Amino acid sequence: MSYLRHLRACNAHDLAGFRPFHCAGGRIGWIRHAVAERLPRLSGAFEVGPDRVDLSAALDGFEARSAEMARVARALVEDGTIPKLRGEAYPVATAWGREPLLALDRVAVPVFGVRAYGIHVNGFVRGPDGLRLWVGRRSDDRSIAPGKLDHLVAGGQPHGLSLAENLVKEAAEEAGIEAELARRAMPVGAVSYLMEVEAGLKPDTLFVYDLECPAEFVPRNTDGEVAEFVLMTLDEVARIVRETDDFKFNVNLVVIDFLIRHGWLAPEHPEYLSLALSLRRPE
């Protein structure tokens, strides 16, 4: 077993099965050919060609585009393409930091191959035996990766919140972390991948934070999404990543990044350079 297999799994895709999705002159996503061919029956707002799909320029402005895409998402639920909507909108733009062109329910995001963003927090504790990581186990009723291991705090980045605001919100909901402690989390970079899934395509970027927790801190879940938390040594966390698939698929990447940054995974490891160079993809 190896660490590198997780990066390969998260970057397995074939863009030949998709058409680029454009809006306002820029590409915002990728749509499977079969879905693209169905879109004109769902809405007159799509201009579907053999090589690309465009959202009509007649939809002028954020609100009009968002409203039409919401209507299309509801139609996709009705025909069984996607499960019920989550009621949480993600911003859609041509790149991070640019003005959102529209907002889209998070469950529809991979259908349109839109880049989604999220936050992942490595909650660690220093001790005489080195660093330990707080690891959560996802509840068995989660729609994605039920029962899998996860970070202390992780969540998607919704429209209308800053990263800092979202971190404080997710920290309180997922681990009962007070805002004062949550705000000590240090941004340490980002991990990105391009993964083909049953619903479509996931070009995801995860903003990574390190949070040093007090020795007496014990997390407690408040929203029912985490079944338990366990404090693990880096040796044990690394073994689980290397030898099993017990962690949620993308959490493996963020843990590998943590192991590299904190010197646990050294340049002498045969996979080190491939790992370090593969953790980030351009938008």
Short mmCIF file of C-alpha atoms in Angstrom, two decimals:
data_model
loop_
_atom_site.label_atom_id
_atom_site.label_comp_id
_atom_site.label_asym_id
_atom_site.label_seq_id
_atom_site.Cartn_x
_atom_site.Cartn_y
_atom_site.Cartn_z
CA MET A 1 0.00 0.00 0.00
CA SER A 2 1.09 3.60 -0.49
CA TYR A 3 0.21 7.24 0.13
CA LEU A 4 0.29 8.10 -3.56
CA ARG A 5 -2.69 5.90 -4.43
CA HIS A 6 -4.99 8.37 -2.65
CA LEU A 7 -3.83 11.23 -4.87
CA ARG A 8 -4.28 9.08 -7.96
CA ALA A 9 -7.80 8.13 -6.87
CA CYS A 10 -8.75 11.76 -6.25
CA ASN A 11 -7.43 12.78 -9.66
CA ALA A 12 -8.92 9.96 -11.75
CA HIS A 13 -10.96 11.47 -14.59
CA ASP A 14 -11.45 11.52 -18.34
CA LEU A 15 -12.39 14.93 -19.70
CA ALA A 16 -13.23 13.33 -23.06
CA GLY A 17 -16.57 12.45 -21.48
CA PHE A 18 -17.42 16.09 -20.73
CA ARG A 19 -18.10 19.39 -22.47
CA PRO A 20 -16.82 22.67 -21.02
CA PHE A 21 -19.57 24.81 -19.47
CA HIS A 22 -19.25 28.56 -20.09
CA CYS A 23 -20.94 31.62 -18.63
CA ALA A 24 -20.32 35.31 -19.37
CA GLY A 25 -17.33 34.53 -21.55
CA GLY A 26 -15.49 32.21 -19.14
CA ARG A 27 -15.48 28.51 -18.35
CA ILE A 28 -17.16 27.66 -15.06
CA GLY A 29 -17.49 23.89 -15.26
CA TRP A 30 -17.75 20.61 -17.16
CA ILE A 31 -20.92 18.69 -18.11
CA ARG A 32 -21.22 15.05 -19.17
CA HIS A 33 -22.26 14.70 -22.82
CA ALA A 34 -25.47 12.84 -21.93
CA VAL A 35 -26.53 15.53 -19.46
CA ALA A 36 -25.64 18.28 -21.91
CA GLU A 37 -27.93 16.78 -24.54
CA ARG A 38 -30.83 16.79 -22.06
CA LEU A 39 -30.43 20.37 -20.90
CA PRO A 40 -32.41 22.04 -23.73
CA ARG A 41 -35.45 20.01 -22.66
CA LEU A 42 -35.13 21.38 -19.14
CA SER A 43 -34.47 25.03 -19.95
CA GLY A 44 -34.15 27.39 -22.88
CA ALA A 45 -31.26 29.08 -21.12
CA PHE A 46 -28.63 26.66 -22.44
CA GLU A 47 -26.89 26.89 -25.79
CA VAL A 48 -25.68 23.34 -26.36
CA GLY A 49 -23.12 22.62 -29.07
CA PRO A 50 -21.07 19.53 -29.84
CA ASP A 51 -18.00 20.92 -28.09
CA ARG A 52 -19.35 23.17 -25.32
CA VAL A 53 -22.35 24.39 -23.36
CA ASP A 54 -23.08 28.07 -22.74
CA LEU A 55 -25.47 29.65 -20.30
CA SER A 56 -27.41 32.16 -22.39
CA ALA A 57 -26.20 35.75 -22.32
CA ALA A 58 -29.87 36.72 -22.09
CA LEU A 59 -29.62 35.76 -18.41
CA ASP A 60 -28.00 38.97 -17.27
CA GLY A 61 -26.70 39.16 -13.72
CA PHE A 62 -26.18 37.02 -10.65
CA GLU A 63 -29.81 36.85 -9.53
CA ALA A 64 -31.25 35.87 -12.92
CA ARG A 65 -28.63 33.17 -13.49
CA SER A 66 -29.01 31.79 -9.97
CA ALA A 67 -32.79 31.63 -10.25
CA GLU A 68 -32.69 29.76 -13.56
CA MET A 69 -30.04 27.32 -12.35
CA ALA A 70 -32.13 26.69 -9.23
CA ARG A 71 -35.09 25.85 -11.45
CA VAL A 72 -32.93 23.46 -13.49
CA ALA A 73 -31.60 21.84 -10.32
CA ARG A 74 -35.16 21.17 -9.16
CA ALA A 75 -35.91 19.58 -12.53
CA LEU A 76 -32.86 17.35 -12.13
CA VAL A 77 -34.18 16.22 -8.76
CA GLU A 78 -37.57 15.44 -10.29
CA ASP A 79 -36.06 13.28 -13.04
CA GLY A 80 -33.81 11.42 -10.60
CA THR A 81 -30.47 12.79 -11.81
CA ILE A 82 -29.59 14.18 -8.38
CA PRO A 83 -30.94 13.61 -4.85
CA LYS A 84 -32.95 16.22 -3.01
CA LEU A 85 -31.45 19.69 -2.80
CA ARG A 86 -29.44 20.63 0.27
CA GLY A 87 -30.59 24.24 0.47
CA GLU A 88 -26.99 25.42 0.68
CA ALA A 89 -25.73 27.47 -2.25
CA TYR A 90 -22.12 27.46 -3.47
CA PRO A 91 -20.68 30.44 -5.36
CA VAL A 92 -19.79 29.85 -9.01
CA ALA A 93 -16.99 31.89 -10.59
CA THR A 94 -14.26 31.48 -13.17
CA ALA A 95 -11.58 31.56 -10.44
CA TRP A 96 -11.16 32.09 -6.71
CA GLY A 97 -11.40 35.74 -5.71
CA ARG A 98 -13.49 36.76 -8.70
CA GLU A 99 -17.07 37.96 -8.46
CA PRO A 100 -19.51 35.01 -8.45
CA LEU A 101 -21.51 34.73 -11.65
CA LEU A 102 -24.25 32.70 -9.95
CA ALA A 103 -24.97 30.48 -6.98
CA LEU A 104 -25.85 26.78 -7.22
CA ASP A 105 -27.15 24.24 -4.70
CA ARG A 106 -24.22 22.15 -3.52
CA VAL A 107 -25.78 18.83 -4.56
CA ALA A 108 -25.93 20.01 -8.20
CA VAL A 109 -22.34 21.28 -8.27
CA PRO A 110 -20.69 18.07 -9.60
CA VAL A 111 -23.38 17.66 -12.29
CA PHE A 112 -22.14 20.93 -13.79
CA GLY A 113 -18.50 20.26 -12.92
CA VAL A 114 -18.24 23.52 -11.02
CA ARG A 115 -15.24 24.10 -8.77
CA ALA A 116 -16.22 23.81 -5.13
CA TYR A 117 -14.22 25.12 -2.20
CA GLY A 118 -14.02 23.95 1.37
CA ILE A 119 -12.11 24.24 4.63
CA HIS A 120 -10.25 21.44 6.44
CA VAL A 121 -8.80 21.97 9.90
CA ASN A 122 -6.02 19.80 11.31
CA GLY A 123 -6.65 19.91 15.05
CA PHE A 124 -3.44 18.85 16.78
CA VAL A 125 -2.04 18.63 20.31
CA ARG A 126 1.62 18.80 21.31
CA GLY A 127 2.82 16.26 23.85
CA PRO A 128 6.00 14.62 25.15
CA ASP A 129 5.64 11.97 22.45
CA GLY A 130 5.20 14.51 19.64
CA LEU A 131 2.12 15.70 17.77
CA ARG A 132 -1.25 14.02 17.95
CA LEU A 133 -4.22 14.65 15.67
CA TRP A 134 -7.88 14.81 16.61
CA VAL A 135 -9.72 12.48 14.23
CA GLY A 136 -13.50 12.38 13.86
CA ARG A 137 -15.59 9.45 12.68
CA ARG A 138 -18.47 10.44 10.41
CA SER A 139 -21.95 9.33 11.42
CA ASP A 140 -23.34 6.28 9.66
CA ASP A 141 -26.23 8.31 8.24
CA ARG A 142 -24.01 10.66 6.22
CA SER A 143 -24.81 10.63 2.49
CA ILE A 144 -21.11 10.85 1.62
CA ALA A 145 -18.50 8.55 3.20
CA PRO A 146 -20.64 7.29 6.11
CA GLY A 147 -18.59 5.92 8.99
CA LYS A 148 -15.30 7.13 7.52
CA LEU A 149 -12.63 8.99 9.48
CA ASP A 150 -12.49 12.75 9.06
CA HIS A 151 -10.82 15.91 10.29
CA LEU A 152 -11.64 17.74 13.50
CA VAL A 153 -13.45 20.33 11.36
CA ALA A 154 -14.26 20.25 7.64
CA GLY A 155 -16.97 21.68 5.46
CA GLY A 156 -17.90 23.21 2.13
CA GLN A 157 -17.58 26.93 1.50
CA PRO A 158 -21.08 28.40 0.97
CA HIS A 159 -22.02 31.58 -0.82
CA GLY A 160 -22.29 34.63 1.44
CA LEU A 161 -19.72 33.68 4.10
CA SER A 162 -16.03 34.47 4.30
CA LEU A 163 -13.62 31.62 4.94
CA ALA A 164 -13.03 32.92 8.48
CA GLU A 165 -16.77 33.09 9.19
CA ASN A 166 -17.32 29.62 7.80
CA LEU A 167 -14.48 28.20 9.88
CA VAL A 168 -15.97 29.57 13.10
CA LYS A 169 -19.43 28.25 12.14
CA GLU A 170 -18.21 24.77 11.21
CA ALA A 171 -15.94 24.56 14.26
CA ALA A 172 -18.89 25.22 16.57
CA GLU A 173 -21.23 22.81 14.76
CA GLU A 174 -18.84 19.92 14.24
CA ALA A 175 -16.60 20.02 17.29
CA GLY A 176 -18.11 22.41 19.83
CA ILE A 177 -15.12 24.74 19.47
CA GLU A 178 -15.54 28.23 20.89
CA ALA A 179 -15.02 31.09 18.45
CA GLU A 180 -11.98 32.37 20.36
CA LEU A 181 -10.15 29.06 19.87
CA ALA A 182 -11.37 28.60 16.28
CA ARG A 183 -9.93 31.96 15.28
CA ARG A 184 -6.46 30.72 16.27
CA ALA A 185 -6.50 28.33 13.31
CA MET A 186 -3.66 29.25 10.96
CA PRO A 187 -4.15 29.12 7.18
CA VAL A 188 -1.32 26.97 5.82
CA GLY A 189 -2.17 26.51 2.15
CA ALA A 190 -4.58 24.60 -0.06
CA VAL A 191 -4.99 21.15 -1.57
CA SER A 192 -6.81 20.59 -4.85
CA TYR A 193 -7.85 17.68 -7.05
CA LEU A 194 -9.97 16.79 -10.09
CA MET A 195 -12.09 13.71 -9.50
CA GLU A 196 -14.70 12.06 -11.69
CA VAL A 197 -17.65 10.73 -9.69
CA GLU A 198 -20.99 9.18 -10.55
CA ALA A 199 -22.73 12.56 -10.49
CA GLY A 200 -20.17 14.25 -12.73
CA LEU A 201 -16.89 16.02 -12.02
CA LYS A 202 -15.38 17.40 -8.81
CA PRO A 203 -12.70 20.06 -9.35
CA ASP A 204 -12.32 20.81 -5.64
CA THR A 205 -10.04 23.11 -3.66
CA LEU A 206 -9.64 22.68 0.10
CA PHE A 207 -8.25 25.55 2.16
CA VAL A 208 -6.13 23.98 4.89
CA TYR A 209 -5.74 25.23 8.46
CA ASP A 210 -3.70 24.02 11.43
CA LEU A 211 -5.22 24.52 14.87
CA GLU A 212 -3.11 23.79 17.92
CA CYS A 213 -5.54 22.70 20.63
CA PRO A 214 -4.95 22.93 24.38
CA ALA A 215 -4.11 19.64 26.08
CA GLU A 216 -7.34 19.81 28.08
CA PHE A 217 -9.55 20.42 25.03
CA VAL A 218 -12.01 17.66 24.12
CA PRO A 219 -14.19 18.14 21.03
CA ARG A 220 -17.91 17.42 21.06
CA ASN A 221 -20.14 17.26 18.02
CA THR A 222 -23.31 19.38 18.08
CA ASP A 223 -24.95 18.74 14.70
CA GLY A 224 -25.06 14.93 14.61
CA GLU A 225 -22.60 14.61 11.72
CA VAL A 226 -19.77 13.08 13.80
CA ALA A 227 -20.15 9.89 15.82
CA GLU A 228 -16.97 10.24 17.89
CA PHE A 229 -13.56 11.90 18.17
CA VAL A 230 -10.27 10.13 18.89
CA LEU A 231 -6.85 11.66 19.59
CA MET A 232 -4.28 9.70 17.55
CA THR A 233 -0.51 9.75 17.25
CA LEU A 234 0.91 10.77 13.88
CA ASP A 235 2.33 7.26 13.56
CA GLU A 236 -1.16 5.78 13.79
CA VAL A 237 -2.73 8.36 11.48
CA ALA A 238 0.01 7.80 8.89
CA ARG A 239 -0.41 4.02 9.12
CA ILE A 240 -4.16 4.28 8.52
CA VAL A 241 -3.64 6.53 5.49
CA ARG A 242 -0.88 4.33 4.08
CA GLU A 243 -2.52 0.93 4.63
CA THR A 244 -6.29 1.49 4.55
CA ASP A 245 -9.13 3.49 3.03
CA ASP A 246 -10.64 4.32 6.43
CA PHE A 247 -10.40 8.09 5.96
CA LYS A 248 -12.83 9.98 3.72
CA PHE A 249 -11.25 10.16 0.28
CA ASN A 250 -10.12 13.81 0.29
CA VAL A 251 -9.09 13.85 3.95
CA ASN A 252 -6.20 11.56 3.03
CA LEU A 253 -4.73 14.35 0.89
CA VAL A 254 -4.90 16.95 3.66
CA VAL A 255 -3.36 14.52 6.16
CA ILE A 256 -0.51 13.75 3.75
CA ASP A 257 0.06 17.49 3.39
CA PHE A 258 0.20 17.78 7.21
CA LEU A 259 2.72 14.92 7.46
CA ILE A 260 4.96 16.61 4.89
CA ARG A 261 4.74 20.10 6.41
CA HIS A 262 5.50 18.86 9.92
CA GLY A 263 8.47 16.75 8.85
CA TRP A 264 6.95 13.36 9.61
CA LEU A 265 7.07 12.42 5.93
CA ALA A 266 10.63 13.29 4.87
CA PRO A 267 12.27 13.77 1.44
CA GLU A 268 13.97 10.39 1.79
CA HIS A 269 10.59 8.66 1.38
CA PRO A 270 10.39 7.30 -2.20
CA GLU A 271 6.98 8.90 -2.78
CA TYR A 272 7.85 12.26 -1.22
CA LEU A 273 8.46 14.29 -4.37
CA SER A 274 5.47 12.85 -6.24
CA LEU A 275 3.26 13.58 -3.24
CA ALA A 276 4.52 17.13 -2.75
CA LEU A 277 4.07 17.98 -6.44
CA SER A 278 0.66 16.31 -6.82
CA LEU A 279 -1.26 17.87 -3.93
CA ARG A 280 -2.13 21.00 -5.86
CA ARG A 281 -3.61 21.52 -9.33
CA PRO A 282 -4.07 24.85 -11.11
CA GLU A 283 -7.65 26.09 -11.39
#
